[in-house]
Coordinates of C-alpha atoms in Angstrom, one line a residue:
X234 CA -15.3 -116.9 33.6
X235 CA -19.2 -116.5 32.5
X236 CA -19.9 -113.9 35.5
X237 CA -21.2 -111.5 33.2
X238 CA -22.8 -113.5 30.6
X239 CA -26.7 -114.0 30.5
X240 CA -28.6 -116.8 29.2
X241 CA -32.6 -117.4 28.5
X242 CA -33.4 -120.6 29.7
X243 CA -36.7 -121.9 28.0
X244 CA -38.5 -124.9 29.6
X245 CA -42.7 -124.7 30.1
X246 CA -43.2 -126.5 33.2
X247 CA -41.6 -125.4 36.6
X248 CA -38.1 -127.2 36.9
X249 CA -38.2 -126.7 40.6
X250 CA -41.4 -128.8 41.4
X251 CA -39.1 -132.1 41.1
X252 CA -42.0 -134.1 39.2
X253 CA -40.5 -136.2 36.4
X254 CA -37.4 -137.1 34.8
X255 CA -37.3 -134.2 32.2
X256 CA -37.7 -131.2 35.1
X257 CA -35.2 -133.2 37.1
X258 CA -32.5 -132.8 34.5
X259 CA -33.7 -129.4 33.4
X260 CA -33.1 -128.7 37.2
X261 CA -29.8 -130.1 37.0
X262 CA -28.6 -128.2 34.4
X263 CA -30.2 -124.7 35.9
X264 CA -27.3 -125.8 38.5
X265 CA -24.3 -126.7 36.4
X266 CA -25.2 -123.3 34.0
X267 CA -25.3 -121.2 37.7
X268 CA -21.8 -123.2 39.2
X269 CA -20.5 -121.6 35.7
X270 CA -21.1 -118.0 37.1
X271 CA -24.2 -117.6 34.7
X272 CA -26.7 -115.1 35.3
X273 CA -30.1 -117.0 34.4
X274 CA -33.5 -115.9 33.6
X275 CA -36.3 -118.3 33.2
X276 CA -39.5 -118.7 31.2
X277 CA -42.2 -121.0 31.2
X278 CA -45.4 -120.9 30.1
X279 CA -48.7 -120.4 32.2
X280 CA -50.7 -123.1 30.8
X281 CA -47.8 -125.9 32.3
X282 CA -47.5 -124.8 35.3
X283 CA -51.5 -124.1 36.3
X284 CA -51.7 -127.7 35.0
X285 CA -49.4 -129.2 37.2
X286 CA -50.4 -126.9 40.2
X287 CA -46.7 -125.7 40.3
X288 CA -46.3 -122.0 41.7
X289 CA -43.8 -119.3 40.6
X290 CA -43.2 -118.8 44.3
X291 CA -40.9 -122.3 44.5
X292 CA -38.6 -120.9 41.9
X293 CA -35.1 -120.9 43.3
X294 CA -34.2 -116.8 43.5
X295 CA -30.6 -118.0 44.2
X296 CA -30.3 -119.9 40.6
X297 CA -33.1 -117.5 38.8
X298 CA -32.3 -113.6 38.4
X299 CA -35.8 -113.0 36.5
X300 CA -38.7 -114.9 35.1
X301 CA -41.1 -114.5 33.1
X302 CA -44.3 -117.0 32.8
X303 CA -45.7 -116.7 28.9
X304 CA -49.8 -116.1 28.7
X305 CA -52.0 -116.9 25.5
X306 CA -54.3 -114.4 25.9
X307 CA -53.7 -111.0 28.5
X308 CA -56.1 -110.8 31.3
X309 CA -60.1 -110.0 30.5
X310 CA -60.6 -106.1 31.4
X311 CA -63.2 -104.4 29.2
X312 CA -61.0 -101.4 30.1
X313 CA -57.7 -102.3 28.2
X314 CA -55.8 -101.2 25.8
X315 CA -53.8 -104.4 25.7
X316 CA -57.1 -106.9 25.9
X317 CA -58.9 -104.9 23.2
X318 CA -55.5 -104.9 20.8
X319 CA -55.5 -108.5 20.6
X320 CA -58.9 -109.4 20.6
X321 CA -59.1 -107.5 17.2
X322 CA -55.7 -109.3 16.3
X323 CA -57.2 -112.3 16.7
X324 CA -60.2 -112.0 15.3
X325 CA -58.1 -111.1 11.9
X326 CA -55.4 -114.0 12.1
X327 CA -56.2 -117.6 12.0
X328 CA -54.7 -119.9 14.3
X329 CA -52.3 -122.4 13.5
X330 CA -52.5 -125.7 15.3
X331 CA -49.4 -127.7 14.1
X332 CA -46.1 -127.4 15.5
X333 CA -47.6 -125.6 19.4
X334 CA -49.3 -123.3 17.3
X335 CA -52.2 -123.7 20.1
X336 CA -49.6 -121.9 21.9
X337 CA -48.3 -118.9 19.3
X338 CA -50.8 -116.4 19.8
X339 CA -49.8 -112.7 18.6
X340 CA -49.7 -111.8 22.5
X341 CA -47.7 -115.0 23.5
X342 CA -44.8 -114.2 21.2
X343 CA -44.9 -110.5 21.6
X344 CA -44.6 -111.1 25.4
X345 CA -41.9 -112.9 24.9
X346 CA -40.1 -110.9 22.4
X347 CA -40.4 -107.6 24.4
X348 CA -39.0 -109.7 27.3
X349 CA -35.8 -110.7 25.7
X350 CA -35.2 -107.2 23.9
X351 CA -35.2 -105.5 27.4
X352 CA -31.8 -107.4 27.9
X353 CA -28.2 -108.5 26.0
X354 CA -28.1 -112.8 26.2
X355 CA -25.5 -114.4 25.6
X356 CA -26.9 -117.5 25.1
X357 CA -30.5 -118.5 24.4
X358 CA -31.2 -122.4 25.4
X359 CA -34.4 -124.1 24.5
X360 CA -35.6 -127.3 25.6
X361 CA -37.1 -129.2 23.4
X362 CA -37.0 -128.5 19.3
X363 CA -41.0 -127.9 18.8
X364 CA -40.7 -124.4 20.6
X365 CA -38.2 -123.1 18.1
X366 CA -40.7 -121.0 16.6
X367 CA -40.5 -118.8 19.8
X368 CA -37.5 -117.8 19.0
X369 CA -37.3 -118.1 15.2
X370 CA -38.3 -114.5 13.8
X371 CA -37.1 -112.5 16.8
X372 CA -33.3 -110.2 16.9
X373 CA -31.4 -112.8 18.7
X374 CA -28.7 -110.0 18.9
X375 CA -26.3 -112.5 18.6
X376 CA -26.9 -114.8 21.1
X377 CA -25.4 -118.6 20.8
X378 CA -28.7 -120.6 20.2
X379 CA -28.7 -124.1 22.2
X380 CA -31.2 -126.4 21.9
X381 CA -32.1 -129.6 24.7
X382 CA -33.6 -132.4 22.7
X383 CA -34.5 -134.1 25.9
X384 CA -35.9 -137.2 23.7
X385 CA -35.7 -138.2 19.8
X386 CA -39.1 -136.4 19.1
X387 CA -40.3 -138.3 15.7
X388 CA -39.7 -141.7 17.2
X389 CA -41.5 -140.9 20.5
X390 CA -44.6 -140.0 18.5
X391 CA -44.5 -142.5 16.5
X392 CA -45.1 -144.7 19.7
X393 CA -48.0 -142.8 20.4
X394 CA -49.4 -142.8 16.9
X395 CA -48.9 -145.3 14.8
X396 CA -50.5 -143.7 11.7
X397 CA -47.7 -140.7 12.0
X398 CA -46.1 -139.6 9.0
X399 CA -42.5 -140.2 10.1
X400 CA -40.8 -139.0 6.8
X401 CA -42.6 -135.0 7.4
X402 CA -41.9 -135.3 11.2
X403 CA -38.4 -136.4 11.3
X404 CA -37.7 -133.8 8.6
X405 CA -39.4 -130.6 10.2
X406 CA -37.6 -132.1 13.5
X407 CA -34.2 -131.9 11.5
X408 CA -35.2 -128.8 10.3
X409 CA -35.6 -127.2 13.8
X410 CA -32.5 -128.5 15.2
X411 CA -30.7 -127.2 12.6
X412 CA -31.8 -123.8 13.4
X413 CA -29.7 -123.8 16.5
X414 CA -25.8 -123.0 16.8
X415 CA -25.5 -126.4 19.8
X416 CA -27.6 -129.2 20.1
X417 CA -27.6 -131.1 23.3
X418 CA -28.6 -134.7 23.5
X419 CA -28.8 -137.3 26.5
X420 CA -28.4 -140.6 24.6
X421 CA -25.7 -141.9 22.7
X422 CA -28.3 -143.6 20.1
X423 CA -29.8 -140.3 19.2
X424 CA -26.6 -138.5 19.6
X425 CA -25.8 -140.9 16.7
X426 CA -28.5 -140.1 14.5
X427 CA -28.4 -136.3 14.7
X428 CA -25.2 -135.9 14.4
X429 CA -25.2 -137.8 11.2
X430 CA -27.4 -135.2 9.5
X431 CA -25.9 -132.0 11.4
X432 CA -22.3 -132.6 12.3
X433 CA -20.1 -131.0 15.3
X434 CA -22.8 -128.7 16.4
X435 CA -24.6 -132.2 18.5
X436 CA -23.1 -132.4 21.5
X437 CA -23.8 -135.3 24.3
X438 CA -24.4 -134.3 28.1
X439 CA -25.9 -137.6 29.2
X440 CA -27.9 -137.1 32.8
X441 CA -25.6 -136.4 35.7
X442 CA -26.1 -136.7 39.2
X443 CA -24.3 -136.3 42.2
X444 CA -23.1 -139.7 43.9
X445 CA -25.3 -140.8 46.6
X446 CA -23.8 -144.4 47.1
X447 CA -24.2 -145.4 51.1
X448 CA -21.6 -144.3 53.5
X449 CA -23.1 -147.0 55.9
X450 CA -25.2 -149.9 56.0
X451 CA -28.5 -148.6 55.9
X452 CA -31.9 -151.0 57.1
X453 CA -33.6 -151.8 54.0
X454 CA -37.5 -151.6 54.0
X455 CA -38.5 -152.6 50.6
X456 CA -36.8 -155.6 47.9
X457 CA -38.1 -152.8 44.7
X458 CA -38.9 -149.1 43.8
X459 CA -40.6 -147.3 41.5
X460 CA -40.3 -143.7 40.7
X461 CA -42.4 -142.0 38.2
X462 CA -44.5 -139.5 37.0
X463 CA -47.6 -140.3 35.6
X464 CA -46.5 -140.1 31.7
X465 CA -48.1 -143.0 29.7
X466 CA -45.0 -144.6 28.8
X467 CA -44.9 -145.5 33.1
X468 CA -48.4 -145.8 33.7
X469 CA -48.1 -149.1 30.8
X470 CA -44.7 -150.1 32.4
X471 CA -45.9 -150.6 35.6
X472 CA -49.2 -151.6 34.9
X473 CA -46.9 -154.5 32.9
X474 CA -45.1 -155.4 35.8
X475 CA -48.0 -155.7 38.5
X476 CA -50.0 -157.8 36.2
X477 CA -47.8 -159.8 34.6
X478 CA -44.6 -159.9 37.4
X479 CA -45.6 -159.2 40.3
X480 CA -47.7 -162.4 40.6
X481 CA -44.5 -164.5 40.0
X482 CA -42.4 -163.1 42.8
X483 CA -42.5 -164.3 46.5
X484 CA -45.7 -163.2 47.9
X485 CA -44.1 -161.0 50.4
X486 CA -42.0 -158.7 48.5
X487 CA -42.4 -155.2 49.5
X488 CA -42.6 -152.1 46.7
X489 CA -42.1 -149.0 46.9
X490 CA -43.8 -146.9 43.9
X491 CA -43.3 -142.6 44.6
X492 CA -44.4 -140.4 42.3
X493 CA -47.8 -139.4 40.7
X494 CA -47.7 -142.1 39.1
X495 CA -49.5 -144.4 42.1
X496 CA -52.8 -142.4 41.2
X497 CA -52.9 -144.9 38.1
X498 CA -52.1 -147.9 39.3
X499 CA -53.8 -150.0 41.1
X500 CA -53.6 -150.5 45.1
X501 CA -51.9 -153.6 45.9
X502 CA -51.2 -155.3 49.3
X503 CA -47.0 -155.5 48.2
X504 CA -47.5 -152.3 47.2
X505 CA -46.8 -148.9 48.9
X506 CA -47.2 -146.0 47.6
X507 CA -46.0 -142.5 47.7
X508 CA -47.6 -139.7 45.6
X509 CA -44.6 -137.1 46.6
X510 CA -41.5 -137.3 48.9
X511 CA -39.3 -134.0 50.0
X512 CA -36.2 -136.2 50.2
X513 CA -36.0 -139.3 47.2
X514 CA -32.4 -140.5 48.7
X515 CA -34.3 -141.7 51.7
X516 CA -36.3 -143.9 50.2
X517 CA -33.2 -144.9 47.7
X518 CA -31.3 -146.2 50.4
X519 CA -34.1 -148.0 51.6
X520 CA -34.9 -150.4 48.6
X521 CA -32.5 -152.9 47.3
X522 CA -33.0 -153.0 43.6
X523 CA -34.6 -150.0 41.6
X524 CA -37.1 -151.4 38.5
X525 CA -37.7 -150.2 35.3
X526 CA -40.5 -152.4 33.2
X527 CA -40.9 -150.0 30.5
X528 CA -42.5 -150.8 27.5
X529 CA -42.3 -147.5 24.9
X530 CA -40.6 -144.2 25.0
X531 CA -37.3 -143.4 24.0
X532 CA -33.8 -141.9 24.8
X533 CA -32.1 -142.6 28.5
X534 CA -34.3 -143.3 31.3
X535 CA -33.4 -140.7 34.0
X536 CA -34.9 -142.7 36.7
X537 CA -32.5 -145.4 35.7
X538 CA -29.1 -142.9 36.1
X539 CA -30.6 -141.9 39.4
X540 CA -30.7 -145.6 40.8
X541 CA -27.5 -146.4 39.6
X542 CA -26.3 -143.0 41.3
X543 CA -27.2 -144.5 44.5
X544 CA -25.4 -147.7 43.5
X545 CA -28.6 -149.7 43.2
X546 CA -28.9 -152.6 41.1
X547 CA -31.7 -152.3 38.4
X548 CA -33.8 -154.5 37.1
X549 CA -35.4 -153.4 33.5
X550 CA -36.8 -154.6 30.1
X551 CA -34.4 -154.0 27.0
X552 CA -35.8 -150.3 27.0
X553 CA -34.1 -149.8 30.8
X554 CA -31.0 -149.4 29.0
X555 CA -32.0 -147.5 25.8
X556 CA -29.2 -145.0 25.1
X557 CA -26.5 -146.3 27.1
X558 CA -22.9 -147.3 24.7
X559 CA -22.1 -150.1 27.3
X560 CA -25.6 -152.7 27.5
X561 CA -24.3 -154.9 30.1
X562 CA -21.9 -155.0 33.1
X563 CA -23.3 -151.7 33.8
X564 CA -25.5 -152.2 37.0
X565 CA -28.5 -153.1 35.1
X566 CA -29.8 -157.1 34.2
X567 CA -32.5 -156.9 31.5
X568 CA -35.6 -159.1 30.0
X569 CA -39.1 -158.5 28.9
X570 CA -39.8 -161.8 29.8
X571 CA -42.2 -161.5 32.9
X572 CA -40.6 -165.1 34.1
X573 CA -37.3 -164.0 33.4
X574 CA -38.0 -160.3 34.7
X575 CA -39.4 -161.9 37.7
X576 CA -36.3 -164.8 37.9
X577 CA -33.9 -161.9 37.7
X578 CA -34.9 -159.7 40.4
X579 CA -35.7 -162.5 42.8
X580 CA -31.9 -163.9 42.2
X581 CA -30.9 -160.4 43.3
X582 CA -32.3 -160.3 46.5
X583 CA -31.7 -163.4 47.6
X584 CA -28.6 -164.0 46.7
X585 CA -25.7 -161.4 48.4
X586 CA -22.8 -162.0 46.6
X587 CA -24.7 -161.5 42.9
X588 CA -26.2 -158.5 44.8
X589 CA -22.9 -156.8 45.7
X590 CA -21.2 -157.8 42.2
X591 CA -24.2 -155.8 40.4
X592 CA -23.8 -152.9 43.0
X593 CA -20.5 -152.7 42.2
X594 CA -20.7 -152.1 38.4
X595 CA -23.6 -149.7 39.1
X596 CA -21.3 -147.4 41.1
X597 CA -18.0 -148.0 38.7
X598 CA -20.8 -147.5 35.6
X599 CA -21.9 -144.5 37.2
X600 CA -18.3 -142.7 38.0
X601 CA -17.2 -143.7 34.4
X602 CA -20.1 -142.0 32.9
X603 CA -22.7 -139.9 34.9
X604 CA -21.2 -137.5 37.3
X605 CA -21.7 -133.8 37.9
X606 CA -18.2 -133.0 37.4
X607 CA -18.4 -134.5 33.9
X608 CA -21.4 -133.1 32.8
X609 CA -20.4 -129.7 34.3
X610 CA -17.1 -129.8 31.8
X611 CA -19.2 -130.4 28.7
X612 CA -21.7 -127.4 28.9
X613 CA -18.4 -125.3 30.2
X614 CA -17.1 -126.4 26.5
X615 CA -19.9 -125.4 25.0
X616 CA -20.3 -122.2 26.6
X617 CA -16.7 -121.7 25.2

């Protein structure tokens, strides 16, 4: 149906390096967009992925026709043209630092523009409003805009700063999103909100995954895992849980913590840690209940879909099951009580027939809401 149609997919960090919960569903949806016969072309931006240590070279050529990696400044040669042009340019324009400005030099959005006028898109899809001014005085040549909100912007800032004028940000957030023919969200809270101020254009794909439940019993190695990156919100929600939980649980329990997260927390004789694993289901299967002690952030919590696709039982504060319609029989037993977080999970491990009851409603919570096939029919919509 769409093998002819082209889309831009904007996201700055590599989507293929498996990190965090936002590349993991960017990744996801680089896969529904290419099971929809989309030709794709990706861009990111230089500064992410040197950051991260991430590589253009683990880009998947099967799902990405042609990418292009977006540069502030071009490369130092006394001899250029090109370096000379913007040098003067910049000396002449001053630099705006709200809103990525950092990031909007002359030669970053001419790079950009030059690359999408080369080519007819169908569909331009950027994730996350605050890079709308990439896109926002170019010839879209009448390309369906689509924006991924990934995360209720103005509220997640807030969290961070306190002091933040939320009136300004939520407007120039509004503002942003209503620059875009789609809006995608992944919570039903925020899918709520936005859609209040900009109607049938906000459409909800929540996270999908495909279902990993166990085909057979499977040894398990560890009673609790972890995954993260290494985003504040987790580094505070873990650093919770091992000083204010983990001292009320049995004394042998064994965790498992994966992700780049374990280079800020502190080593722990329960605790074993991964900083990067090739295959997560492994480890999934392993563990008997997934946790989620987070303390701030908003919108779903990805790594809380991809426990309950593996029809593990979770155990979360209140935030755990931020943005789901349906805040209990879903898989998930909540408190951000340390006793009662630390009561909960050791009631699920001990006993089997509370243990399977909770696995089941992960897996029919799941089905009902989370799969691949679902998500895959929604951006098919859109696309229509």
């Amino acid at each position: 149906m769409n093998s002819n149609k082209r889309i831009l997919f904007f996201f700055p960090e590599n989507p293929f390096s498996k990190r965090a919960g936002n590349v993991a569903r960017s990744y996801t949806n680089l896969r529904h967009l290419k099971s929809l016969g989309l030709n794709i072309d990706l861009v990111g931006v230089d500064e992410f992925y040197r950051g991260f240590d991430d590589s253009v070279e683990s880009v998947d050529k099967n799902i990405i026709d042609d990418v292009l990696i977006l540069k502030r400044r071009p490369v130092r040669d006394l001899s250029s043209y090109t370096y000379w042009k913007y040098k003067i340019i910049k000396l002449f324009t001053k630099q705006k630092t709200e809103n990525n400005g950092y990031f909007y030099t002359r030669y970053f959005l001419d790079t950009f523009a030059e690359f999408y006028q080369k080519k007819n898109y169908d569909y331009v899809l950027i994730n996350y409003e605050f890079w709308t001014d990439l896109i926002r005085k170019i010839d879209l040549k009448g390309a369906t805009t689509i924006v991924d909100t990934h995360d209720w912007i103005t509220l997640n800032e807030y969290y961070k700063n306190k002091k933040l004028n939320i009136g300004e940000k939520f407007n120039e957030e509004i503002q942003n999103l209503a620059f875009y023919d789609k809006v995608i969200t992944i919570s039903n809270e925020e899918h709520f909100i936005f859609k209040s101020f900009l109607g049938d254009k906000v459409i909800n794909i929540p996270p999908s995954f495909p279902e990993n439940f166990e085909t057979e019993a499977i040894r398990k190695e560890y009673d609790l895992i972890f995954v993260g990156s290494d985003n504040p919100f987790n580094v505070d929600a873990l650093n919770w849980f091992i000083e204010h939980v983990l001292p009320l649980l049995n004394s042998d329990i064994r965790i498992c913590v994966i992700g780049r997260i374990c280079k800020r927390i502190p080593d722990h004789n329960n605790i074993e840690k991964f900083f990067f694993v090739d295959q997560l289901k492994e480890f999934y299967h392993k563990s008997k209940v997934a946790i989620c002690p987070m303390l701030g952030g908003t919108g779903i919590k990805i790594k809380v879909v991809e426990a309950l696709s593996f029809g593990i039982p979770v155990v979360g504060t209140d935030k755990a099951v931020d943005g789901f319609f349906q805040k209990t029989g879903n898989g998930c037993q909540v408190s951000d009580d340390p006793q009662k977080f630390a009561d909960i999970v050791m009631q699920l491990i001990s006993d089997p027939v509370l243990y399977e009851k909770q696995k089941e409603e992960a897996i029919l919570f799941f089905k009902n809401n989370f799969t691949e096939d679902k998500a895959i029919a929604l951006w098919k919509s859109i696309l229509n």
